Amino acid sequence: MASVPGEVAIVTGAASGIGRAAALRLARAGWAVAAVDVDAAGLAGLAREAPGARPFVCDVTDRTAVAAVVRDVGRELGPPRRLVHCAGVGVMGRLLDRDAADTLRVMDTVYGGTLRLVHAVVPAMAARGGGQVVILGSIAGWVPVPMGGAYGAAKAAVHFLAETVAAEHRKDRIQVVCVCPPAVETPMLDRMRDDSPELMGRVRGLSTEAVLDSMDRALARGRLWAFPGRGTRAMWTARRLAPRLLGRTIGRLVVGK
C-alpha cells in the first residue's frame, strides 16, 4: 500500500525519539501529520521544524482523551490512513525490587496505550476500506533481559496485540507492521542509562533513521514484523529455536551469571 502525499497520519510519542523522527519523515514526504504526545513543549518544537505536523496534546493512558483526539484529528485534518504508535516509557531494574503498581503503570502506558489507539483508529479505518497501523515493539519483548522485566512484558503484550489485529482485520485491508528494534539512541535510552549506568551505560543504540527505514521496508513488502539493526532478527530466531541457550548467554552478558 503505497503512501500518498496529502493523506493523514497519526504519530504518537511525537515529541521526541522515534516518534519525532517518524513525524518529521512523514511531514517532509507530504503527509498531514497529527503529532500526538503528552509533552506540549516538545510538540511545539516539532511543529516549528515541520509545518506539516499539527500538535495534539494527549495522554495515551486516558481512554477518553485518546478517543477525543482521534475525533479532533478527523475533523481538523481528515480521516487517518496511517497510525504510527511510538508512545511509551522505559524503565530498568529487578522486577521484584519494583513496586507492583509501578510495573502495572508501565503495562498501562505501553500496552494499554497501544490498545486504546488501536480501538480508536482501526474500526473507522476498516469502515473506509483500509489503512496502515505501525506499532513500536521491541526485541526486549522477545528476549527476556535481566533488569528489563517490566518493559519486556509490556512489549511482549504489544507484539501479541499486533499479531491479533493483523489476523482479525486482514479482510478489512488493515496492514499491520510491528517494528522490534534493539536499543535506539533516544532521550528514553539516555534516561535508562541514568537509571542503570552499570547495565545501560555500555549499550550503543541504533539510529532512529535505521528504525524508520526498517518500518518503510516492511510496509512496502507487506510484512508484519520488522527487525531493524544487525543481528536483531538472528536474536529473535534464536529465542524461538534455542531459548534456554540464549537466556544463559544473555544472563552472562548482562549480569555476569
XYZ file of N, CA and C in Angstrom:
771
model
N 0.856 -1.178 0.000
C 0.000 0.000 0.000
C 0.896 1.234 0.000
N 1.055 1.869 -1.118
C 1.977 2.999 -1.256
C 1.434 4.230 -0.553
N 2.360 5.073 -0.092
C 1.938 6.310 0.555
C 1.512 7.338 -0.478
N 0.584 8.193 -0.090
C 0.090 9.237 -0.971
C 0.233 10.574 -0.250
N 1.091 11.471 -0.725
C 1.237 12.775 -0.074
C -0.110 13.474 0.076
N -0.293 14.130 1.213
C -1.540 14.811 1.491
C -2.483 14.008 2.355
N -2.243 12.707 2.488
C -3.075 11.912 3.372
C -2.627 12.110 4.813
N -3.441 11.616 5.742
C -3.269 11.923 7.158
C -2.638 10.741 7.885
N -1.659 11.062 8.712
C -1.053 10.078 9.594
C -1.109 10.588 11.028
N -1.420 9.694 11.956
C -1.312 9.989 13.382
C -0.018 9.375 13.881
N 0.812 10.171 14.523
C 2.058 9.677 15.108
C 2.030 9.993 16.598
N 2.111 8.956 17.426
C 2.145 9.179 18.870
C 3.592 9.139 19.364
N 3.804 9.716 20.540
C 5.166 9.844 21.043
C 5.993 10.770 20.177
N 5.319 11.753 19.569
C 5.934 12.554 18.515
C 6.820 13.682 19.030
N 6.875 13.891 20.331
C 7.677 14.996 20.860
C 9.161 14.668 20.916
N 9.524 13.382 20.850
C 10.939 13.022 20.946
C 11.157 11.635 20.362
N 12.430 11.281 20.203
C 12.802 9.920 19.843
C 12.283 9.449 18.504
N 11.891 8.183 18.463
C 11.448 7.565 17.216
C 10.184 8.242 16.704
N 9.255 8.589 17.599
C 8.029 9.247 17.172
C 8.297 10.579 16.499
N 9.210 11.354 17.057
C 9.544 12.645 16.455
C 10.164 12.447 15.072
N 11.085 11.483 14.967
C 11.715 11.210 13.679
C 10.687 10.749 12.653
N 9.707 9.936 13.089
C 8.658 9.472 12.172
C 7.784 10.628 11.713
N 7.418 11.510 12.638
C 6.591 12.655 12.271
C 7.316 13.555 11.279
N 8.604 13.802 11.498
C 9.381 14.624 10.578
C 9.462 13.984 9.200
N 9.731 12.679 9.157
C 9.859 11.998 7.863
C 8.559 12.060 7.082
N 7.443 11.799 7.749
C 6.159 11.809 7.061
C 5.785 13.221 6.610
N 6.008 14.210 7.467
C 5.668 15.592 7.099
C 6.492 16.037 5.896
N 7.766 15.685 5.874
C 8.623 16.075 4.755
C 8.252 15.345 3.470
N 7.588 14.181 3.607
C 7.126 13.442 2.427
C 5.760 13.920 1.943
N 5.172 14.910 2.632
C 3.914 15.482 2.177
C 2.678 15.018 2.915
N 2.846 14.185 3.951
C 1.702 13.761 4.739
C 1.240 14.909 5.641
N -0.038 14.943 5.950
C -0.555 15.780 7.021
C -0.429 14.970 8.301
N 0.412 15.427 9.220
C 0.765 14.634 10.393
C 0.095 15.190 11.642
N -0.683 14.348 12.305
C -1.203 14.663 13.628
C -0.188 14.145 14.632
N 0.569 15.067 15.238
C 1.640 14.712 16.166
C 1.078 14.695 17.579
N 1.056 13.524 18.190
C 0.395 13.325 19.480
C 1.430 13.021 20.552
N 1.339 13.710 21.677
C 2.240 13.454 22.801
C 1.681 14.164 24.024
N 2.151 13.770 25.193
C 1.779 14.469 26.420
C 2.643 15.707 26.638
N 3.767 15.795 25.908
C 4.741 16.882 26.058
C 4.413 18.027 25.094
N 3.710 19.031 25.588
C 3.279 20.137 24.726
C 4.468 20.931 24.197
N 5.480 21.157 25.023
C 6.639 21.927 24.575
C 7.391 21.195 23.477
N 7.542 19.887 23.626
C 8.209 19.108 22.586
C 7.445 19.128 21.273
N 6.122 19.079 21.347
C 5.303 19.144 20.143
C 5.425 20.512 19.471
N 5.504 21.559 20.276
C 5.647 22.904 19.701
C 6.956 23.022 18.937
N 8.024 22.447 19.475
C 9.304 22.454 18.766
C 9.239 21.680 17.471
N 8.562 20.551 17.476
C 8.386 19.768 16.252
C 7.627 20.565 15.205
N 6.547 21.226 15.608
C 5.727 21.988 14.664
C 6.513 23.131 14.038
N 7.433 23.727 14.799
C 8.273 24.782 14.219
C 9.209 24.226 13.157
N 9.678 23.014 13.361
C 10.600 22.409 12.399
C 9.872 21.815 11.202
N 8.662 21.345 11.415
C 7.897 20.696 10.344
C 6.489 21.273 10.326
N 6.240 22.307 9.525
C 4.908 22.924 9.491
C 3.793 21.953 9.122
N 4.126 20.847 8.478
C 3.102 19.855 8.132
C 2.664 18.996 9.300
N 3.274 19.199 10.473
C 2.902 18.440 11.670
C 2.051 19.306 12.582
N 0.851 18.864 12.887
C -0.068 19.598 13.761
C -0.033 18.965 15.154
N 0.252 19.743 16.190
C 0.355 19.164 17.537
C -1.008 18.884 18.171
N -1.100 17.741 18.837
C -2.281 17.359 19.615
C -1.784 16.788 20.936
N -2.033 17.489 22.020
C -1.568 17.035 23.335
C -2.540 15.993 23.877
N -1.995 14.841 24.261
C -2.851 13.741 24.729
C -2.017 12.755 25.538
N -2.598 12.253 26.613
C -2.007 11.197 27.434
C -2.637 9.873 26.998
N -1.820 8.939 26.501
C -2.370 7.700 25.950
C -2.929 6.773 27.023
N -2.729 7.089 28.299
C -3.347 6.281 29.349
C -4.776 6.714 29.642
N -5.242 7.772 28.985
C -6.591 8.312 29.200
C -7.470 7.929 28.008
N -8.358 6.953 28.210
C -9.176 6.445 27.106
C -10.038 7.537 26.499
N -10.627 8.370 27.338
C -11.499 9.432 26.835
C -10.705 10.436 26.011
N -9.509 10.788 26.490
C -8.668 11.746 25.760
C -8.215 11.170 24.423
N -7.881 9.895 24.394
C -7.451 9.266 23.133
C -8.586 9.305 22.114
N -9.783 8.919 22.530
C -10.923 8.934 21.617
C -11.197 10.354 21.121
N -11.074 11.332 22.025
C -11.341 12.720 21.642
C -10.311 13.235 20.655
N -9.038 12.899 20.861
C -8.013 13.427 19.962
C -8.135 12.795 18.574
N -8.521 11.548 18.499
C -8.720 10.924 17.190
C -9.896 11.594 16.465
N -10.954 11.930 17.201
C -12.068 12.666 16.586
C -11.605 14.049 16.116
N -10.793 14.717 16.930
C -10.296 16.041 16.559
C -9.434 15.978 15.299
N -8.609 14.959 15.214
C -7.772 14.792 14.017
C -8.649 14.634 12.780
N -9.671 13.796 12.885
C -10.559 13.602 11.747
C -11.259 14.871 11.319
N -11.641 15.683 12.291
C -12.349 16.918 11.991
C -11.416 17.981 11.410
N -10.193 18.088 11.948
C -9.287 19.162 11.559
C -8.388 18.814 10.367
N -8.015 17.549 10.240
C -7.091 17.156 9.166
C -7.710 16.193 8.162
N -8.647 15.388 8.638
C -9.228 14.356 7.793
C -8.989 12.990 8.409
N -9.650 11.967 7.904
C -9.516 10.624 8.487
C -8.100 10.079 8.293
N -7.505 9.500 9.327
C -6.134 8.992 9.201
C -6.058 7.728 8.356
N -5.050 7.682 7.523
C -4.780 6.485 6.738
C -3.678 5.643 7.373
N -2.861 6.285 8.215
C -1.778 5.548 8.876
C -1.688 5.979 10.334
N -1.503 5.007 11.205
C -1.165 5.239 12.603
C 0.243 4.736 12.837
N 1.096 5.576 13.417
C 2.431 5.156 13.839
C 2.483 5.375 15.344
N 2.370 4.302 16.088
C 2.247 4.409 17.539
C 3.593 4.140 18.205
N 4.199 5.215 18.725
C 5.518 5.121 19.360
C 5.502 5.505 20.831
N 4.398 6.003 21.335
C 4.360 6.475 22.722
C 4.647 5.329 23.680
N 5.457 5.618 24.689
C 5.771 4.590 25.675
C 6.721 5.116 26.729
N 7.065 4.253 27.661
C 8.034 4.576 28.702
C 9.003 3.412 28.821
N 10.208 3.709 29.308
C 11.205 2.666 29.511
C 11.747 2.733 30.922
N 11.771 1.596 31.592
C 12.315 1.532 32.950
C 13.219 0.315 33.049
N 14.197 0.405 33.936
C 15.096 -0.714 34.187
C 15.108 -1.008 35.681
N 15.397 -2.233 36.020
C 15.502 -2.617 37.427
C 14.985 -4.028 37.648
N 15.438 -4.653 38.720
C 14.968 -6.001 39.053
C 13.464 -5.985 39.279
N 12.781 -6.924 38.650
C 11.320 -6.903 38.625
C 10.732 -6.889 40.039
N 11.237 -7.733 40.935
C 10.640 -7.834 42.260
C 11.153 -6.781 43.230
N 12.103 -5.963 42.777
C 12.501 -4.804 43.573
C 11.605 -3.600 43.305
N 10.824 -3.683 42.261
C 9.924 -2.592 41.901
C 8.557 -2.832 42.549
N 7.888 -1.764 42.914
C 6.518 -1.890 43.382
C 5.646 -2.411 42.246
N 4.778 -3.359 42.561
C 3.930 -3.942 41.519
C 3.084 -2.884 40.825
N 2.672 -1.861 41.556
C 1.865 -0.795 40.953
C 2.664 -0.051 39.893
N 3.954 0.150 40.102
C 4.793 0.815 39.100
C 4.893 -0.017 37.831
N 5.069 -1.329 38.015
C 5.150 -2.216 36.854
C 3.843 -2.206 36.076
N 2.728 -2.190 36.774
C 1.432 -2.148 36.097
C 1.216 -0.820 35.377
N 1.793 0.261 35.904
C 1.702 1.538 35.188
C 2.472 1.487 33.872
N 3.606 0.803 33.860
C 4.339 0.608 32.601
C 3.469 -0.163 31.612
N 2.831 -1.223 32.091
C 1.950 -2.009 31.223
C 0.802 -1.155 30.698
N 0.245 -0.297 31.551
C -0.882 0.532 31.127
C -0.465 1.542 30.072
N 0.757 2.068 30.182
C 1.228 3.035 29.190
C 1.608 2.353 27.889
N 2.421 1.303 27.976
C 2.974 0.671 26.770
C 1.927 -0.189 26.064
N 1.338 -1.130 26.770
C 0.323 -1.984 26.160
C -1.044 -1.297 26.129
N -1.448 -0.724 27.275
C -2.753 -0.073 27.327
C -2.855 1.076 26.344
N -1.797 1.872 26.225
C -1.808 2.971 25.265
C -1.966 2.478 23.838
N -1.270 1.391 23.515
C -1.401 0.799 22.177
C -2.828 0.337 21.933
N -3.385 -0.354 22.917
C -4.754 -0.862 22.779
C -5.752 0.276 22.581
N -5.601 1.366 23.345
C -6.532 2.490 23.218
C -6.450 3.132 21.831
N -5.225 3.308 21.324
C -5.097 3.909 19.987
C -5.688 3.001 18.919
N -5.425 1.708 19.009
C -5.965 0.769 18.022
C -7.491 0.773 18.069
N -8.052 0.774 19.277
C -9.511 0.833 19.423
C -10.079 2.094 18.771
N -9.381 3.212 18.925
C -9.899 4.484 18.431
C -9.752 4.643 16.924
N -8.778 3.953 16.327
C -8.433 4.203 14.925
C -8.889 3.103 13.972
N -8.687 1.842 14.350
C -8.855 0.748 13.384
C -10.288 0.577 12.889
N -11.321 0.582 13.744
C -12.666 0.378 13.203
C -13.046 1.384 12.120
N -12.688 2.657 12.301
C -13.004 3.660 11.285
C -12.193 3.437 10.019
N -10.918 3.045 10.176
C -10.099 2.699 9.006
C -10.759 1.569 8.221
N -11.179 0.527 8.940
C -11.808 -0.618 8.278
C -13.076 -0.206 7.541
N -13.860 0.672 8.144
C -15.094 1.130 7.504
C -14.820 1.916 6.229
N -13.650 2.572 6.169
C -13.292 3.345 4.973
C -12.578 2.505 3.925
N -12.327 1.230 4.212
C -11.715 0.360 3.208
C -10.258 0.047 3.425
N -9.701 0.422 4.584
C -8.336 0.004 4.880
C -7.462 1.105 5.430
N -6.268 0.722 5.827
C -5.293 1.648 6.367
C -4.082 0.905 6.861
N -3.149 1.638 7.445
C -1.886 1.083 7.907
C -1.698 1.398 9.385
N -1.308 0.384 10.140
C -1.073 0.525 11.571
C 0.348 0.059 11.857
N 1.181 0.991 12.286
C 2.561 0.673 12.656
C 2.679 0.808 14.166
N 3.125 -0.259 14.814
C 3.232 -0.310 16.267
C 4.687 -0.546 16.628
N 5.179 0.211 17.590
C 6.558 0.032 18.020
C 6.622 -1.040 19.108
N 7.235 -2.161 18.747
C 7.531 -3.201 19.718
C 8.970 -3.067 20.179
N 9.599 -4.177 20.509
C 10.989 -4.161 20.941
C 11.523 -5.581 20.971
N 12.795 -5.741 20.665
C 13.401 -7.059 20.817
C 13.371 -7.477 22.281
N 13.277 -6.487 23.198
C 13.171 -6.797 24.625
C 11.874 -7.523 24.956
N 10.878 -7.446 24.099
C 9.643 -8.188 24.296
C 9.727 -9.617 23.795
N 10.783 -9.944 23.080
C 11.017 -11.310 22.607
C 12.078 -12.023 23.432
N 13.096 -11.280 23.849
C 14.240 -11.866 24.537
C 14.295 -11.295 25.955
N 13.894 -12.058 26.965
C 13.921 -11.533 28.332
C 15.335 -11.142 28.754
N 15.456 -9.937 29.275
C 16.743 -9.413 29.711
C 16.666 -9.113 31.198
N 17.616 -9.608 31.999
C 17.619 -9.234 33.413
C 17.604 -7.722 33.580
N 16.821 -7.249 34.513
C 16.613 -5.825 34.801
C 15.610 -5.173 33.855
N 15.082 -5.925 32.906
C 14.145 -5.343 31.945
C 12.781 -6.010 31.941
N 12.392 -6.601 33.062
C 11.164 -7.393 33.089
C 9.896 -6.596 32.872
N 9.789 -5.409 33.462
C 8.559 -4.618 33.329
C 8.359 -4.168 31.889
N 9.406 -3.616 31.299
C 9.331 -3.131 29.925
C 9.135 -4.290 28.950
N 9.888 -5.372 29.145
C 9.800 -6.510 28.230
C 8.429 -7.147 28.231
N 7.829 -7.278 29.412
C 6.493 -7.880 29.482
C 5.464 -7.024 28.754
N 5.579 -5.701 28.909
C 4.643 -4.806 28.225
C 4.803 -4.896 26.713
N 6.039 -4.955 26.238
C 6.268 -5.057 24.795
C 5.840 -6.423 24.262
N 5.990 -7.475 25.042
C 5.515 -8.790 24.608
C 3.997 -8.759 24.388
N 3.292 -8.063 25.272
C 1.845 -7.918 25.102
C 1.523 -7.131 23.835
N 2.319 -6.117 23.546
C 2.131 -5.333 22.320
C 2.300 -6.222 21.091
N 3.300 -7.096 21.114
C 3.518 -7.994 19.970
C 2.304 -8.887 19.732
N 1.754 -9.430 20.813
C 0.581 -10.295 20.685
C -0.601 -9.506 20.124
N -0.749 -8.273 20.588
C -1.828 -7.417 20.082
C -1.665 -7.169 18.590
N -0.454 -6.854 18.161
C -0.218 -6.581 16.745
C -0.570 -7.792 15.890
N -0.151 -8.964 16.331
C -0.424 -10.178 15.564
C -1.920 -10.467 15.506
N -2.614 -10.228 16.605
C -4.053 -10.471 16.650
C -4.815 -9.508 15.746
N -4.479 -8.220 15.822
C -5.160 -7.228 14.976
C -4.914 -7.532 13.499
N -3.682 -7.929 13.168
C -3.376 -8.270 11.774
C -4.247 -9.424 11.293
N -4.423 -10.444 12.127
C -5.210 -11.610 11.732
C -6.700 -11.290 11.646
N -7.198 -10.512 12.609
C -8.632 -10.257 12.666
C -9.104 -9.227 11.651
N -8.178 -8.395 11.163
C -8.593 -7.313 10.262
C -7.932 -7.390 8.882
N -7.368 -8.537 8.570
C -6.781 -8.688 7.228
C -7.841 -8.491 6.154
N -9.031 -9.034 6.392
C -10.122 -8.911 5.407
C -10.577 -7.468 5.249
N -10.275 -6.629 6.241
C -10.647 -5.215 6.179
C -9.560 -4.361 5.537
N -8.523 -5.003 5.021
C -7.401 -4.306 4.379
C -6.653 -3.398 5.356
N -6.529 -3.876 6.599
C -5.699 -3.196 7.591
C -4.326 -3.847 7.567
N -3.326 -3.100 7.163
C -1.954 -3.597 7.151
C -1.294 -3.237 8.480
N -0.801 -4.239 9.180
C -0.158 -4.040 10.472
C 1.328 -4.344 10.350
N 2.143 -3.451 10.889
C 3.585 -3.673 10.995
C 3.983 -3.447 12.444
N 4.687 -4.400 13.025
C 5.232 -4.251 14.372
C 6.755 -4.204 14.250
N 7.328 -3.068 14.629
C 8.769 -2.838 14.496
C 9.427 -3.155 15.839
N 10.398 -4.058 15.820
C 11.002 -4.570 17.051
C 12.507 -4.280 17.066
N 12.900 -3.058 17.405
C 14.315 -2.706 17.411
C 15.005 -3.122 18.708
N 16.333 -3.148 18.685
C 17.086 -3.193 19.942
C 17.099 -1.788 20.544
N 18.049 -1.501 21.417
C 18.156 -0.153 21.988
C 18.352 0.866 20.869
N 17.688 2.020 21.002
C 17.741 3.077 19.992
C 18.197 4.365 20.681
N 19.037 5.129 19.995
C 19.543 6.378 20.566
C 18.429 7.423 20.633
N 17.818 7.501 21.799
C 16.710 8.421 22.051
C 16.849 8.989 23.459
N 16.098 10.031 23.787
C 16.095 10.515 25.167
C 15.675 9.439 26.171
N 14.801 8.511 25.769
C 14.405 7.441 26.680
C 15.596 6.552 27.028
N 16.432 6.248 26.036
C 17.626 5.450 26.309
C 18.576 6.213 27.229
N 18.688 7.520 27.045
C 19.522 8.324 27.944
C 19.024 8.233 29.383
N 17.698 8.272 29.573
C 17.146 8.159 30.925
C 17.424 6.778 31.509
N 17.330 5.752 30.688
C 17.607 4.399 31.163
C 19.084 4.249 31.537
N 19.962 4.922 30.800
C 21.379 4.915 31.167
C 21.590 5.586 32.524
N 20.870 6.688 32.752
C 20.987 7.368 34.040
C 20.495 6.483 35.180
N 19.403 5.747 34.935
C 18.821 4.893 35.972
C 19.682 3.660 36.255
N 20.291 3.103 35.194
C 21.070 1.865 35.345
C 22.388 1.979 34.589
N 23.308 2.858 35.053
C 24.559 3.064 34.308
C 25.406 1.810 34.225
N 25.318 0.938 35.232
C 26.121 -0.286 35.218
C 25.668 -1.244 34.134
N 24.429 -1.120 33.699
C 23.879 -2.008 32.675
C 23.778 -1.327 31.320
N 23.170 -0.136 31.283
C 22.870 0.515 30.016
C 23.986 1.429 29.532
N 24.931 1.756 30.420
C 25.973 2.697 30.027
C 26.835 2.216 28.878
N 26.932 0.886 28.733
C 27.769 0.346 27.662
C 26.972 0.017 26.401
N 25.683 0.281 26.405
C 24.833 -0.032 25.263
C 24.862 1.119 24.264
N 25.221 0.802 23.044
C 25.173 1.791 21.974
C 23.907 1.551 21.159
N 23.095 2.585 21.037
C 21.801 2.419 20.395
C 21.833 2.585 18.885
N 20.812 2.032 18.258
C 20.588 2.170 16.825
C 20.068 3.576 16.540
N 20.265 4.064 15.334
C 19.730 5.381 14.976
C 18.224 5.283 14.718
N 17.528 6.382 14.961
C 16.099 6.408 14.659
C 15.845 6.229 13.167
N 16.747 6.723 12.339
C 16.563 6.584 10.888
C 16.622 5.126 10.463
N 17.483 4.334 11.097
C 17.552 2.901 10.774
C 16.244 2.213 11.135
N 15.640 2.615 12.242
C 14.348 2.044 12.642
C 13.274 2.392 11.611
N 13.249 3.637 11.171
C 12.235 4.065 10.199
C 12.465 3.430 8.833
N 13.713 3.244 8.455
C 13.994 2.555 7.190
C 13.439 1.133 7.222
N 13.617 0.457 8.349
C 13.085 -0.903 8.502
C 11.566 -0.896 8.443
N 10.947 0.092 9.075
C 9.496 0.237 9.021
C 9.016 0.400 7.577
N 9.674 1.269 6.830
C 9.258 1.522 5.451
C 9.397 0.271 4.589
N 10.468 -0.499 4.811
C 10.640 -1.734 4.036
C 9.532 -2.731 4.346
N 9.175 -2.855 5.617
C 8.113 -3.785 5.996
C 6.770 -3.359 5.404
N 6.492 -2.059 5.413
C 5.263 -1.576 4.795
C 5.234 -1.888 3.306
N 6.348 -1.646 2.627
C 6.410 -1.865 1.184
C 6.284 -3.341 0.821
N 6.784 -4.219 1.689
C 6.802 -5.657 1.384
C 5.636 -6.415 2.004
N 4.780 -5.721 2.729
C 3.625 -6.368 3.332
C 3.958 -7.303 4.463
N 4.997 -7.000 5.228
C 5.433 -7.862 6.320
C 4.865 -7.389 7.658
N 4.566 -8.335 8.514
C 4.079 -7.995 9.842
C 5.216 -7.539 10.751
N 6.368 -8.206 10.695
C 7.462 -7.927 11.613
C 8.590 -7.188 10.912
N 9.174 -6.240 11.627
C 10.385 -5.560 11.169
C 11.395 -5.627 12.309
N 12.618 -6.064 11.990
C 13.669 -6.221 12.994
C 14.877 -5.391 12.581
N 14.866 -4.095 12.880
C 15.991 -3.249 12.475
C 17.244 -3.557 13.293
N 18.390 -3.313 12.658
C 19.655 -3.495 13.359
C 20.296 -4.828 13.050
N 21.594 -4.800 12.989
C 22.351 -6.010 12.691
C 22.197 -7.036 13.816
N 21.805 -8.230 13.463
C 21.687 -9.312 14.426
C 20.363 -9.401 15.157
N 19.471 -8.431 14.963
C 18.211 -8.432 15.708
C 17.326 -9.604 15.300
N 17.189 -9.832 13.998
C 16.378 -10.973 13.548
C 16.994 -12.293 13.993
N 18.338 -12.380 13.979
C 19.003 -13.609 14.422
C 18.714 -13.874 15.899
N 18.662 -12.813 16.704
C 18.343 -12.970 18.124
C 16.913 -13.462 18.299
N 15.999 -12.912 17.499
C 14.603 -13.350 17.538
C 14.490 -14.832 17.154
N 15.223 -15.226 16.117
C 15.202 -16.629 15.676
C 15.776 -17.541 16.750
N 16.882 -17.111 17.381
C 17.491 -17.917 18.434
C 16.544 -18.081 19.613
N 15.790 -17.047 19.921
C 14.825 -17.136 21.017
C 13.761 -18.178 20.727
N 13.356 -18.292 19.488
C 12.329 -19.254 19.103
C 12.873 -20.680 19.064
N 14.124 -20.847 18.633
C 14.673 -22.187 18.410
C 15.483 -22.719 19.587
N 16.165 -21.835 20.318
C 17.030 -22.272 21.424
C 16.906 -21.307 22.590
N 15.735 -21.234 23.214
C 15.501 -20.206 24.233
C 16.400 -20.345 25.462
N 16.669 -21.582 25.916
C 17.482 -21.748 27.127
C 18.923 -21.315 26.880
N 19.457 -21.675 25.745
C 20.828 -21.282 25.420
C 20.936 -19.763 25.317
N 19.985 -19.136 24.634
C 20.026 -17.683 24.507
C 19.871 -17.019 25.866
N 18.979 -17.551 26.704
C 18.778 -16.974 28.027
C 20.037 -17.013 28.867
N 20.761 -18.142 28.837
C 22.009 -18.225 29.595
C 23.048 -17.258 29.058
N 23.099 -17.126 27.737
C 24.071 -16.209 27.127
C 23.780 -14.768 27.512
N 22.512 -14.374 27.431
C 22.136 -13.011 27.804
C 22.442 -12.756 29.270
N 22.161 -13.732 30.116
C 22.433 -13.583 31.534
C 23.903 -13.351 31.814
N 24.769 -14.077 31.143
C 26.208 -13.885 31.341
C 26.653 -12.516 30.857
N 26.100 -12.083 29.706
C 26.498 -10.797 29.146
C 26.024 -9.635 29.996
N 24.803 -9.766 30.537
C 24.192 -8.624 31.222
C 24.554 -8.569 32.697
N 24.441 -9.704 33.386
C 24.661 -9.674 34.830
C 25.823 -10.551 35.266
N 26.532 -11.130 34.315
C 27.712 -11.910 34.640
C 27.426 -13.225 35.315
N 26.249 -13.831 35.044
C 25.881 -15.101 35.670
C 25.535 -16.141 34.612
